[in-house]
Tab-separated table of N, CA and C in Angstrom:
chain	number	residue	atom	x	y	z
A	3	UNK	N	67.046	-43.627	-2.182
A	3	UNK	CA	66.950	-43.098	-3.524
A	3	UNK	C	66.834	-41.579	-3.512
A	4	UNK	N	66.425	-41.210	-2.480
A	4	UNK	CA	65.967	-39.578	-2.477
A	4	UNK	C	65.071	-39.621	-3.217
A	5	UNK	N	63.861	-37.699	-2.547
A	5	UNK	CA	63.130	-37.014	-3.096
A	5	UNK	C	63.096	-36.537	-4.509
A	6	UNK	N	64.576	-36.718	-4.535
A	6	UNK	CA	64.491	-36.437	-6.595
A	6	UNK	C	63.855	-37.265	-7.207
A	7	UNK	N	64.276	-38.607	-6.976
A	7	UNK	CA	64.109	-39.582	-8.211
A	7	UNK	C	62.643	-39.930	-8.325
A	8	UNK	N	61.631	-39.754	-6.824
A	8	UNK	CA	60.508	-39.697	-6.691
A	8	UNK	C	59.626	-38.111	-7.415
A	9	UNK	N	60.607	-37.689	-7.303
A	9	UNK	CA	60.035	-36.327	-8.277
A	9	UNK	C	59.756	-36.257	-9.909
A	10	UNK	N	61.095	-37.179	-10.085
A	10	UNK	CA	61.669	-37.003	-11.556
A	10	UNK	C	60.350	-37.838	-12.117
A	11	UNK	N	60.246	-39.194	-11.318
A	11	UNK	CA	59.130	-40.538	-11.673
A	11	UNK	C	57.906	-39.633	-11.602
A	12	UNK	N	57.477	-38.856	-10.883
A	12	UNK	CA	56.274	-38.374	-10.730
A	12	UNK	C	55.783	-37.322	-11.646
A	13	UNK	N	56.794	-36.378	-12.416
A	13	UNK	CA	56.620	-35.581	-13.455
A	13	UNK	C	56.600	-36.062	-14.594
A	14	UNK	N	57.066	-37.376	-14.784
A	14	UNK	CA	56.978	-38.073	-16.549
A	14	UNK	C	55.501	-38.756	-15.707
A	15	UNK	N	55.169	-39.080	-14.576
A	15	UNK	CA	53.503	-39.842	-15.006
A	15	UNK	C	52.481	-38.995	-15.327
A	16	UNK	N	52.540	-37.438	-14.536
A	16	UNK	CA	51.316	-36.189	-14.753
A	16	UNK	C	51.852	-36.071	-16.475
A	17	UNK	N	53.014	-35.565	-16.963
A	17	UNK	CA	53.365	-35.484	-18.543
A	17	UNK	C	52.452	-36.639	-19.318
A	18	UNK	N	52.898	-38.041	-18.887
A	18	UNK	CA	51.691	-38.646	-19.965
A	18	UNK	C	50.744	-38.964	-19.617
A	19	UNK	N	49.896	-38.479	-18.706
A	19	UNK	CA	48.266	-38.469	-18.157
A	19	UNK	C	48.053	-37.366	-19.136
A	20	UNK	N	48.685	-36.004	-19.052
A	20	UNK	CA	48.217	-34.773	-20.157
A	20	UNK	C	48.403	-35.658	-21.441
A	21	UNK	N	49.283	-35.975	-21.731
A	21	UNK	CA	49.230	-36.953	-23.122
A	21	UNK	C	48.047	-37.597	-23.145
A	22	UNK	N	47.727	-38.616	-22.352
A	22	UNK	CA	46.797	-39.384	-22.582
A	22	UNK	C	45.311	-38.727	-23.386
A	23	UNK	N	45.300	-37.808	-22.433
A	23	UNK	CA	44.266	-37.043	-22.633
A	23	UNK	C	43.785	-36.382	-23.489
A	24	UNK	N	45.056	-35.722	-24.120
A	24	UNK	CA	44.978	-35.373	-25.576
A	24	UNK	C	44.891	-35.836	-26.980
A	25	UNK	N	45.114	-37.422	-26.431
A	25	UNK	CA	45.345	-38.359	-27.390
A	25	UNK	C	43.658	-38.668	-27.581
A	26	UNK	N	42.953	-38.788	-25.995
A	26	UNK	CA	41.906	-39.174	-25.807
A	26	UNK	C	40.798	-38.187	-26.721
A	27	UNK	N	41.158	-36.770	-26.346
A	27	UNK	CA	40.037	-36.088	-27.145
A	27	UNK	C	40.516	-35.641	-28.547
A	28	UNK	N	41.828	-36.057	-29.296
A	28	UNK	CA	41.582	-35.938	-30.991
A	28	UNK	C	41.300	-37.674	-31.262
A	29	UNK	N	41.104	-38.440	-30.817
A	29	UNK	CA	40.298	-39.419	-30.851
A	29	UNK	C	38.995	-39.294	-31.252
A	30	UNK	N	38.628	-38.715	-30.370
A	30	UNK	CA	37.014	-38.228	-30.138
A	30	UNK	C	36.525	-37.573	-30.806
A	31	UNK	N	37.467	-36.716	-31.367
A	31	UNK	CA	37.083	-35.925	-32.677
A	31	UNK	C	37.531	-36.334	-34.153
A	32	UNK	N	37.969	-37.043	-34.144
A	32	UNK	CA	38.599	-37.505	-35.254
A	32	UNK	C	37.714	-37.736	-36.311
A	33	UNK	N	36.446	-37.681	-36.445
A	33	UNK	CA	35.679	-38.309	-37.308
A	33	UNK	C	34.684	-37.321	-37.349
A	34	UNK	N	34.939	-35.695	-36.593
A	34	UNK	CA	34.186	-34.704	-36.874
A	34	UNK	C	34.369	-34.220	-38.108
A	35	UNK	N	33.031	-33.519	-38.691
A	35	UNK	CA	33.262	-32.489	-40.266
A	35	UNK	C	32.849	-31.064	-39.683
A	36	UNK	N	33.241	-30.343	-40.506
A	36	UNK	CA	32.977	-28.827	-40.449
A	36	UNK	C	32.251	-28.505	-41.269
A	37	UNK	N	30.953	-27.382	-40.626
A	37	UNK	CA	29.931	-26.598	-41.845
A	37	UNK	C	30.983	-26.061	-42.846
A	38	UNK	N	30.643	-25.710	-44.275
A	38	UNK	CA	31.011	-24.762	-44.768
A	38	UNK	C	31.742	-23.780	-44.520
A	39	UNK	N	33.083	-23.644	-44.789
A	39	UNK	CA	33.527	-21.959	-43.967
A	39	UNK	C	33.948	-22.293	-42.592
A	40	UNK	N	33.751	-23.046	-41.422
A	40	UNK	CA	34.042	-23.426	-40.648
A	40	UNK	C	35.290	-23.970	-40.674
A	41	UNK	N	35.911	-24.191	-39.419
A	41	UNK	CA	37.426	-24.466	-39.338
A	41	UNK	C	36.967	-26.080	-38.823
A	42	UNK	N	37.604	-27.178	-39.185
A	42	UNK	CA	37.407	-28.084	-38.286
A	42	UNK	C	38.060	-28.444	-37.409
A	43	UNK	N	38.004	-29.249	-36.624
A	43	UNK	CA	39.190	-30.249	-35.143
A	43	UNK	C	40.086	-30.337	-35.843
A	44	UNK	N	41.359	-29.929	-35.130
A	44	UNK	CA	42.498	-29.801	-35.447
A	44	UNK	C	43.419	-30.760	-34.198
A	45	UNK	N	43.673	-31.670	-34.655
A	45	UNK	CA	44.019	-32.346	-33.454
A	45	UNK	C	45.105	-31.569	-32.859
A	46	UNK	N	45.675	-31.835	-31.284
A	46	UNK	CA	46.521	-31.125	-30.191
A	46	UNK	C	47.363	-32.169	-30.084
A	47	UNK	N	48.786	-31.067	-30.217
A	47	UNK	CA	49.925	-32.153	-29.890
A	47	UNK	C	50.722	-31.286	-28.759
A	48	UNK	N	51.185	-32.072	-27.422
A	48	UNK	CA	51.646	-31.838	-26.341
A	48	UNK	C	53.396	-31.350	-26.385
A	49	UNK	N	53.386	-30.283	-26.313
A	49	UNK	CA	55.496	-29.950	-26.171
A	49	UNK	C	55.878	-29.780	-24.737
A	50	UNK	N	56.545	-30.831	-24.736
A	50	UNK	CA	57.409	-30.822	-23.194
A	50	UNK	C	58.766	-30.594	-23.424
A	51	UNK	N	59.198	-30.279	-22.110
A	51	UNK	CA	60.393	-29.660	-21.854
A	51	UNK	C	60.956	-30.061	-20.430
A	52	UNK	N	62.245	-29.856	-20.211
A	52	UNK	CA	62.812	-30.646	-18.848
A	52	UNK	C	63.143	-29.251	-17.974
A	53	UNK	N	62.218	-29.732	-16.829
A	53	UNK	CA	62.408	-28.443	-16.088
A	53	UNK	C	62.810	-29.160	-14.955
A	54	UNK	N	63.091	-28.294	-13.819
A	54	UNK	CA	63.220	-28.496	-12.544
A	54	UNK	C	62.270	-29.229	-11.682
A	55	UNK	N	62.561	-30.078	-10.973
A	55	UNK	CA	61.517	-31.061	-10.200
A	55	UNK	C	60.888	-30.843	-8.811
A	56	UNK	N	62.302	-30.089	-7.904
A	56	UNK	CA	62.249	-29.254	-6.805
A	56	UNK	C	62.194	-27.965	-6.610
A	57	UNK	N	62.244	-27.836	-5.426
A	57	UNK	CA	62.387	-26.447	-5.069
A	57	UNK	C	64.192	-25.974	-5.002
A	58	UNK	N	64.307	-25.215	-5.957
A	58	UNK	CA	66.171	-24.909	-5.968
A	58	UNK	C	66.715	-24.561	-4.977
A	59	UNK	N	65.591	-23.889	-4.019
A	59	UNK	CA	66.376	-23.414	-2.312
A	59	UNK	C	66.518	-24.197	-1.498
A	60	UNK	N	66.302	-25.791	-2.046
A	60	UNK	CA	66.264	-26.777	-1.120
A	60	UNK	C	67.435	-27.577	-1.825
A	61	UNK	N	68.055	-27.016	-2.506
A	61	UNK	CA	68.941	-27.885	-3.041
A	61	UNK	C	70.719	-27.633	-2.005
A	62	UNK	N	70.742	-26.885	-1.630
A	62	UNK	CA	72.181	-26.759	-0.857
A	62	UNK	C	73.287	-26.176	-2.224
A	63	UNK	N	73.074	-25.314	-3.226
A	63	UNK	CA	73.523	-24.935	-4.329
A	63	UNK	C	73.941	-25.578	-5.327
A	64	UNK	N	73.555	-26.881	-5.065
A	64	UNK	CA	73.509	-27.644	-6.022
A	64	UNK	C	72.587	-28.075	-7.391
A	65	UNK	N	72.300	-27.979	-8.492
A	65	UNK	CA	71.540	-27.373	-9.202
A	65	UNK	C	70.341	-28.885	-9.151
A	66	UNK	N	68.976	-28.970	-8.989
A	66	UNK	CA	68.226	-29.591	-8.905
A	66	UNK	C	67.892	-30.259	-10.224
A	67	UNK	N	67.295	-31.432	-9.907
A	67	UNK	CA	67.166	-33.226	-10.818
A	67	UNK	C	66.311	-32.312	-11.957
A	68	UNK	N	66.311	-32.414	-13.171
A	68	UNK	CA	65.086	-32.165	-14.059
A	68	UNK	C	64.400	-33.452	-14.115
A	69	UNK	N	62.966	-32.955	-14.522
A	69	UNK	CA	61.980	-33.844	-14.675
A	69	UNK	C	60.973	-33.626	-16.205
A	70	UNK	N	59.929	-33.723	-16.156
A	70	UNK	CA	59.151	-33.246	-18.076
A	70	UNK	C	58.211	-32.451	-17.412
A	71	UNK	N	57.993	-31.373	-18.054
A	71	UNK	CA	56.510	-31.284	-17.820
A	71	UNK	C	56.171	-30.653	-19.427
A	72	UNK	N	54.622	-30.333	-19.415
A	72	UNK	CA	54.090	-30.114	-20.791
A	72	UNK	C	54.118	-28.533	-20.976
A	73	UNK	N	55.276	-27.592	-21.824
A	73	UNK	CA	55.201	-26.829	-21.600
A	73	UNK	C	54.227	-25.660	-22.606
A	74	UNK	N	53.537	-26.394	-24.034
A	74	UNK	CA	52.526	-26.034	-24.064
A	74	UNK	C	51.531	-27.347	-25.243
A	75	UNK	N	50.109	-27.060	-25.227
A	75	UNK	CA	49.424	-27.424	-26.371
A	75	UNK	C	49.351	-26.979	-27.679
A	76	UNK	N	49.584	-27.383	-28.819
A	76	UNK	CA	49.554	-27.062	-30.070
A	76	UNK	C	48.825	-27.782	-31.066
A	77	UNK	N	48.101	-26.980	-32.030
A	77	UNK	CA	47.317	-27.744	-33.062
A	77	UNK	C	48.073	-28.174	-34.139
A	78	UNK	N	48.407	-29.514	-34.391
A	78	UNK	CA	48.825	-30.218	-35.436
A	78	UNK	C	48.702	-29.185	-36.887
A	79	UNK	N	49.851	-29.093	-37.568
A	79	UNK	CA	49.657	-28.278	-38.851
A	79	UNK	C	48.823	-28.983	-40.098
A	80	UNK	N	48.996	-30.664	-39.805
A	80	UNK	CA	48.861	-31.511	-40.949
A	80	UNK	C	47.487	-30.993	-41.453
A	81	UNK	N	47.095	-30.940	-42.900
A	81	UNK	CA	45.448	-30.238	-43.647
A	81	UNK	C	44.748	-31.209	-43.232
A	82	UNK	N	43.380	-30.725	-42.925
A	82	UNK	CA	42.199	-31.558	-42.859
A	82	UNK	C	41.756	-32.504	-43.908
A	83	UNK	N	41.331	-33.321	-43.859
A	83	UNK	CA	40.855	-34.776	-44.611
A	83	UNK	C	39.601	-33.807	-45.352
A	84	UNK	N	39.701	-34.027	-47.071
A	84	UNK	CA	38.959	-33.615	-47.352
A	84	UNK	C	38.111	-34.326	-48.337
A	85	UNK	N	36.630	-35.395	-48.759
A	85	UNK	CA	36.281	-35.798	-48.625
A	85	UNK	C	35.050	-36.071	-49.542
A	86	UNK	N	35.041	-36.024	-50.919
A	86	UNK	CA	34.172	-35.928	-51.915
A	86	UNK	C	32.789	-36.634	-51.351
A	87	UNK	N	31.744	-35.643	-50.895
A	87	UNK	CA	30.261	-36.192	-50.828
A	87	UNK	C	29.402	-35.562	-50.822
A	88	UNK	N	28.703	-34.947	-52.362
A	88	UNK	CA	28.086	-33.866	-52.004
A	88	UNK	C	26.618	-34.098	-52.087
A	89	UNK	N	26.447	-34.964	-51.607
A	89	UNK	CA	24.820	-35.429	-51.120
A	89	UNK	C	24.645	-34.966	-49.574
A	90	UNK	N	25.914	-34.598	-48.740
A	90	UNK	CA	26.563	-34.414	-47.246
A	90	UNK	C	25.506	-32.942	-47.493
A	91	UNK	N	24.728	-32.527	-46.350
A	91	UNK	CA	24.451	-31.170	-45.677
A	91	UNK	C	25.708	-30.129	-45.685
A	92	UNK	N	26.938	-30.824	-44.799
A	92	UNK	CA	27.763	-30.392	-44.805
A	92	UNK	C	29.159	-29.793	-46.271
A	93	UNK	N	28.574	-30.467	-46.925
A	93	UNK	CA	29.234	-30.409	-48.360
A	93	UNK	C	29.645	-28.998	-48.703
A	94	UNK	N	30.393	-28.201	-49.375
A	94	UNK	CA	30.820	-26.982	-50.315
A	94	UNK	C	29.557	-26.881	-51.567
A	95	UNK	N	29.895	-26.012	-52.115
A	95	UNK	CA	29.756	-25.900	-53.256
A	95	UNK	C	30.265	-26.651	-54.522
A	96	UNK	N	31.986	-27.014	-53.857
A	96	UNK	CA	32.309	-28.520	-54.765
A	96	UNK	C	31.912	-29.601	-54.290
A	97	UNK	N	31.446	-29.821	-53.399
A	97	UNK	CA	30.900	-31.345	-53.006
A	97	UNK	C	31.438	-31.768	-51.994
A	98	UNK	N	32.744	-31.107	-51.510
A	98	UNK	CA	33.526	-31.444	-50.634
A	98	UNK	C	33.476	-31.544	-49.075
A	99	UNK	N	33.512	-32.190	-48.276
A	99	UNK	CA	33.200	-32.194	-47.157
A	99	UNK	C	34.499	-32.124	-46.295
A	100	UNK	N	35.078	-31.113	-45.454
A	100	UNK	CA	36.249	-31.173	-44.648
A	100	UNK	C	35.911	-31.593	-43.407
A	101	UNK	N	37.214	-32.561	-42.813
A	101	UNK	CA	37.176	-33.331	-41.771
A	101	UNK	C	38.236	-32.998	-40.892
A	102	UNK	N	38.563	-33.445	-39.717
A	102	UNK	CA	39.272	-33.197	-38.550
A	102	UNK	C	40.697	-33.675	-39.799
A	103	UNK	N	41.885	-32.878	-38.871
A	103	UNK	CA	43.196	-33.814	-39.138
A	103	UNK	C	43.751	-35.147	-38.619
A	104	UNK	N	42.709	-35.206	-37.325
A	104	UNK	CA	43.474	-36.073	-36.954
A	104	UNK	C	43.594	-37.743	-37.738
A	105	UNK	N	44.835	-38.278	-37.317
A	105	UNK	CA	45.230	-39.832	-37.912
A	105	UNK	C	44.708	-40.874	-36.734
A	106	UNK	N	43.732	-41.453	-36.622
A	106	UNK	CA	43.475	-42.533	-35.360
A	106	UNK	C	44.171	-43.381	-35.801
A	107	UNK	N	44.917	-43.819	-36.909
A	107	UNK	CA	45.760	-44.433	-36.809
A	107	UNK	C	47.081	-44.152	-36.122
A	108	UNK	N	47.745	-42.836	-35.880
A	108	UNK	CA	49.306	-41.826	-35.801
A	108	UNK	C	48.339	-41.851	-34.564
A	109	UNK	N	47.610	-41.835	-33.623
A	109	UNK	CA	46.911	-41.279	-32.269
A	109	UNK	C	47.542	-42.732	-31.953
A	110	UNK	N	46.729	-43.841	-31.866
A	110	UNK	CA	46.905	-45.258	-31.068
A	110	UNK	C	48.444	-45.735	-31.370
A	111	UNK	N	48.745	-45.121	-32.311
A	111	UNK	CA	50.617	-45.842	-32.059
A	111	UNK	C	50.851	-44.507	-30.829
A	112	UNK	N	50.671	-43.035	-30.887
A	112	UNK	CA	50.553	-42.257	-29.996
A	112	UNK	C	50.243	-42.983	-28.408
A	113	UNK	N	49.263	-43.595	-28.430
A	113	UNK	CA	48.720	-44.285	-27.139
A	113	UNK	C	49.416	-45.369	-26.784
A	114	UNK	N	50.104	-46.134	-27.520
A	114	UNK	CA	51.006	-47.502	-27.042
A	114	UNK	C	51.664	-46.945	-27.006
A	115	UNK	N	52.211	-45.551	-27.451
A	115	UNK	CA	54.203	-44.950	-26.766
A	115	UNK	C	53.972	-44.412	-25.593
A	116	UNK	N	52.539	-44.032	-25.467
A	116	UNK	CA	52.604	-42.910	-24.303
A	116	UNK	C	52.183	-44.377	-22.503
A	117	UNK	N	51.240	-45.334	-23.319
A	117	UNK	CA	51.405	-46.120	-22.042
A	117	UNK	C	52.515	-46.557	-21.907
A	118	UNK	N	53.397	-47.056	-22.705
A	118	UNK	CA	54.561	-47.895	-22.645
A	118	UNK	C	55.287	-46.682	-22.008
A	119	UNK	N	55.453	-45.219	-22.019
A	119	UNK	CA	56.016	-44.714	-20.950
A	119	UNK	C	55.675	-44.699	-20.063
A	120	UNK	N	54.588	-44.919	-19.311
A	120	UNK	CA	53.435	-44.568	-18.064
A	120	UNK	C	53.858	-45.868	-17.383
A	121	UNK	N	54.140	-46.936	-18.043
A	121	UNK	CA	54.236	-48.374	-17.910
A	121	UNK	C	55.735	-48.104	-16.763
A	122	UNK	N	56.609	-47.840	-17.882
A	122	UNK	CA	57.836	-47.803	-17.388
A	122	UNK	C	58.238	-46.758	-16.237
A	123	UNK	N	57.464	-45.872	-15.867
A	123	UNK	CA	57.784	-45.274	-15.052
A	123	UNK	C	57.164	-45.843	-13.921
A	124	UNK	N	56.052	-46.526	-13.699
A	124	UNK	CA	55.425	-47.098	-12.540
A	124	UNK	C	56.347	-48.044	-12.408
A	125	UNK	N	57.212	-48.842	-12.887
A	125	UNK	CA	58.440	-49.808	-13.164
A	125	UNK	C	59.233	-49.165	-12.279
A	126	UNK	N	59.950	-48.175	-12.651
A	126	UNK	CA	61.051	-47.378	-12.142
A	126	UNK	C	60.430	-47.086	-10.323
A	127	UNK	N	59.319	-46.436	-10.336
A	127	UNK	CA	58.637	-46.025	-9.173
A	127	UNK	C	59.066	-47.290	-8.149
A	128	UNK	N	58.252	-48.144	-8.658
A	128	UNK	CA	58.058	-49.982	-7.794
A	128	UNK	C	59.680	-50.082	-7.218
A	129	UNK	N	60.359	-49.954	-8.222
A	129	UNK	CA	61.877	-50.423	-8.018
A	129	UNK	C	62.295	-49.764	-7.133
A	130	UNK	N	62.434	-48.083	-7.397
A	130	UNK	CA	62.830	-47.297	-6.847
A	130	UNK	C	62.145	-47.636	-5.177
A	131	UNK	N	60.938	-47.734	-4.923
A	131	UNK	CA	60.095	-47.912	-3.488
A	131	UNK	C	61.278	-49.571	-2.842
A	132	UNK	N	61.125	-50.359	-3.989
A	132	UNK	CA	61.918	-51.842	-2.922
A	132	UNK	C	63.006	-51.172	-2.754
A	133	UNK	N	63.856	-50.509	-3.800
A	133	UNK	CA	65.523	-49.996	-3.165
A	133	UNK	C	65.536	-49.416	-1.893
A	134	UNK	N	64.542	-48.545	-1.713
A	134	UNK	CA	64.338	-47.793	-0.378
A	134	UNK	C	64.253	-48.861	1.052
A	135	UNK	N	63.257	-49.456	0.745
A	135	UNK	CA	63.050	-50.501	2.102
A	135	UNK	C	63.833	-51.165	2.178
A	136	UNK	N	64.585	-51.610	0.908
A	136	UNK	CA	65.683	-52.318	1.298
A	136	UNK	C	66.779	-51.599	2.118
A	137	UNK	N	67.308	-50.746	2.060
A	137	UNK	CA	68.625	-49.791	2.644
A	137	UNK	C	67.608	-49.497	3.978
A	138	UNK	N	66.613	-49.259	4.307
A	138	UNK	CA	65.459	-48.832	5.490
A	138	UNK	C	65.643	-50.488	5.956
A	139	UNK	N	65.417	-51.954	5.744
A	139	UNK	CA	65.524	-52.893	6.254
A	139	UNK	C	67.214	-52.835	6.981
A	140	UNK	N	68.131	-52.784	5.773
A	140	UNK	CA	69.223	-52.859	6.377
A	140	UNK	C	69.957	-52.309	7.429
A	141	UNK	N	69.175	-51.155	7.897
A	141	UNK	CA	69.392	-50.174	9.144
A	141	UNK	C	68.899	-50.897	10.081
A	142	UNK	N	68.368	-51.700	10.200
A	142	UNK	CA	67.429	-52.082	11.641
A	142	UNK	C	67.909	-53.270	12.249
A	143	UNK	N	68.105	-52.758	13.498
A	143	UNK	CA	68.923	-54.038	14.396
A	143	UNK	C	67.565	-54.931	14.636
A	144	UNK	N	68.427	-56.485	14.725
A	144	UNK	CA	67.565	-57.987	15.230
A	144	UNK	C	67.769	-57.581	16.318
C-alpha cells in the first residue's frame, strides 16, 4: 500500500481527535451564562484543509498524497441564547440572562459525523494493514 496511504489514514484520525475535542469542550460549556457585560462561550468550530502528508524531498518529484489537517479554530458566529429570568444574579437590567451559543443538539449530530469518520478510517487502516501482509505473505517461499 505504501507510506502514503498510512499517512493519508493517519492525518484524518489526529483531524477528528482535534474535532472530538472541540466538540467535547462546547459541550461542556454549553449550558454556561455570562455576568452582565461579559461575553459568553462561544462555541469553536475546526477548518481543515488538505495538505501534504510527506516530506516532498522524499517524493522523487513527484508531487506528494494530501491528507487533512486542522488549519485553524474559530468561534461559531451563531448569537448567544438569550433567556428571560430576572430573578437570575446573572440577569441585565431587562431580565435577560445570555448563554453560550452552542447547539448540544448541532454538537452530538457533530459527534456521530466525526466518529463515523474516525470509524471509517480505522476501517481503511485494518484493510489497508491485511492488503500489506497479504502481498508480504505472497513473497515468501514454502
Amino acid at each position: 500500500m505504501g507510506n502514503g496511504v498510512f499517512s493519508i489514514i493517519g492525518s484524518a484520525l489526529a483531524a477528528q481527535d482535534q474535532r472530538l475535542s472541540a466538540i467535547s469542550s462546547n459541550l461542556a460549556n454549553a449550558s454556561s451564562i455570562a455576568a452582565p457585560g461579559a461575553q459568553p462561550y462561544r462555541a469553536q468550530e475546526l477548518v481543515f484543509q488538505a495538505a501534504p502528508v510527506v516530506d516532498a524531498t522524499q517524493m522523487d518529484g513527484a508531487s506528494p498524497p494530501l491528507g487533512v489537517q486542522v488549519l485553524t479554530s474559530v468561534q461559531s458566529n451563531a448569537p448567544p441564547t438569550r433567556k428571560y429570568d430576572p430573578g437570575n444574579p446573572y440577569a441585565d437590567a431587562s431580565g435577560y440572562v445570555t448563554s453560550s451559543n452552542v447547539s448540544p443538539v448541532d454538537e452530538m449530530v457533530n459527534m456521530i459525523d466525526s466518529t463515523n469518520s474516525y470509524s471509517a478510517s480505522v476501517a481503511l487502516l485494518q484493510q489497508s494493514t491485511r492488503i500489506d501482509q497479504q502481498i508480504i505473505n505472497s513473497f515468501q517461499v514454502t
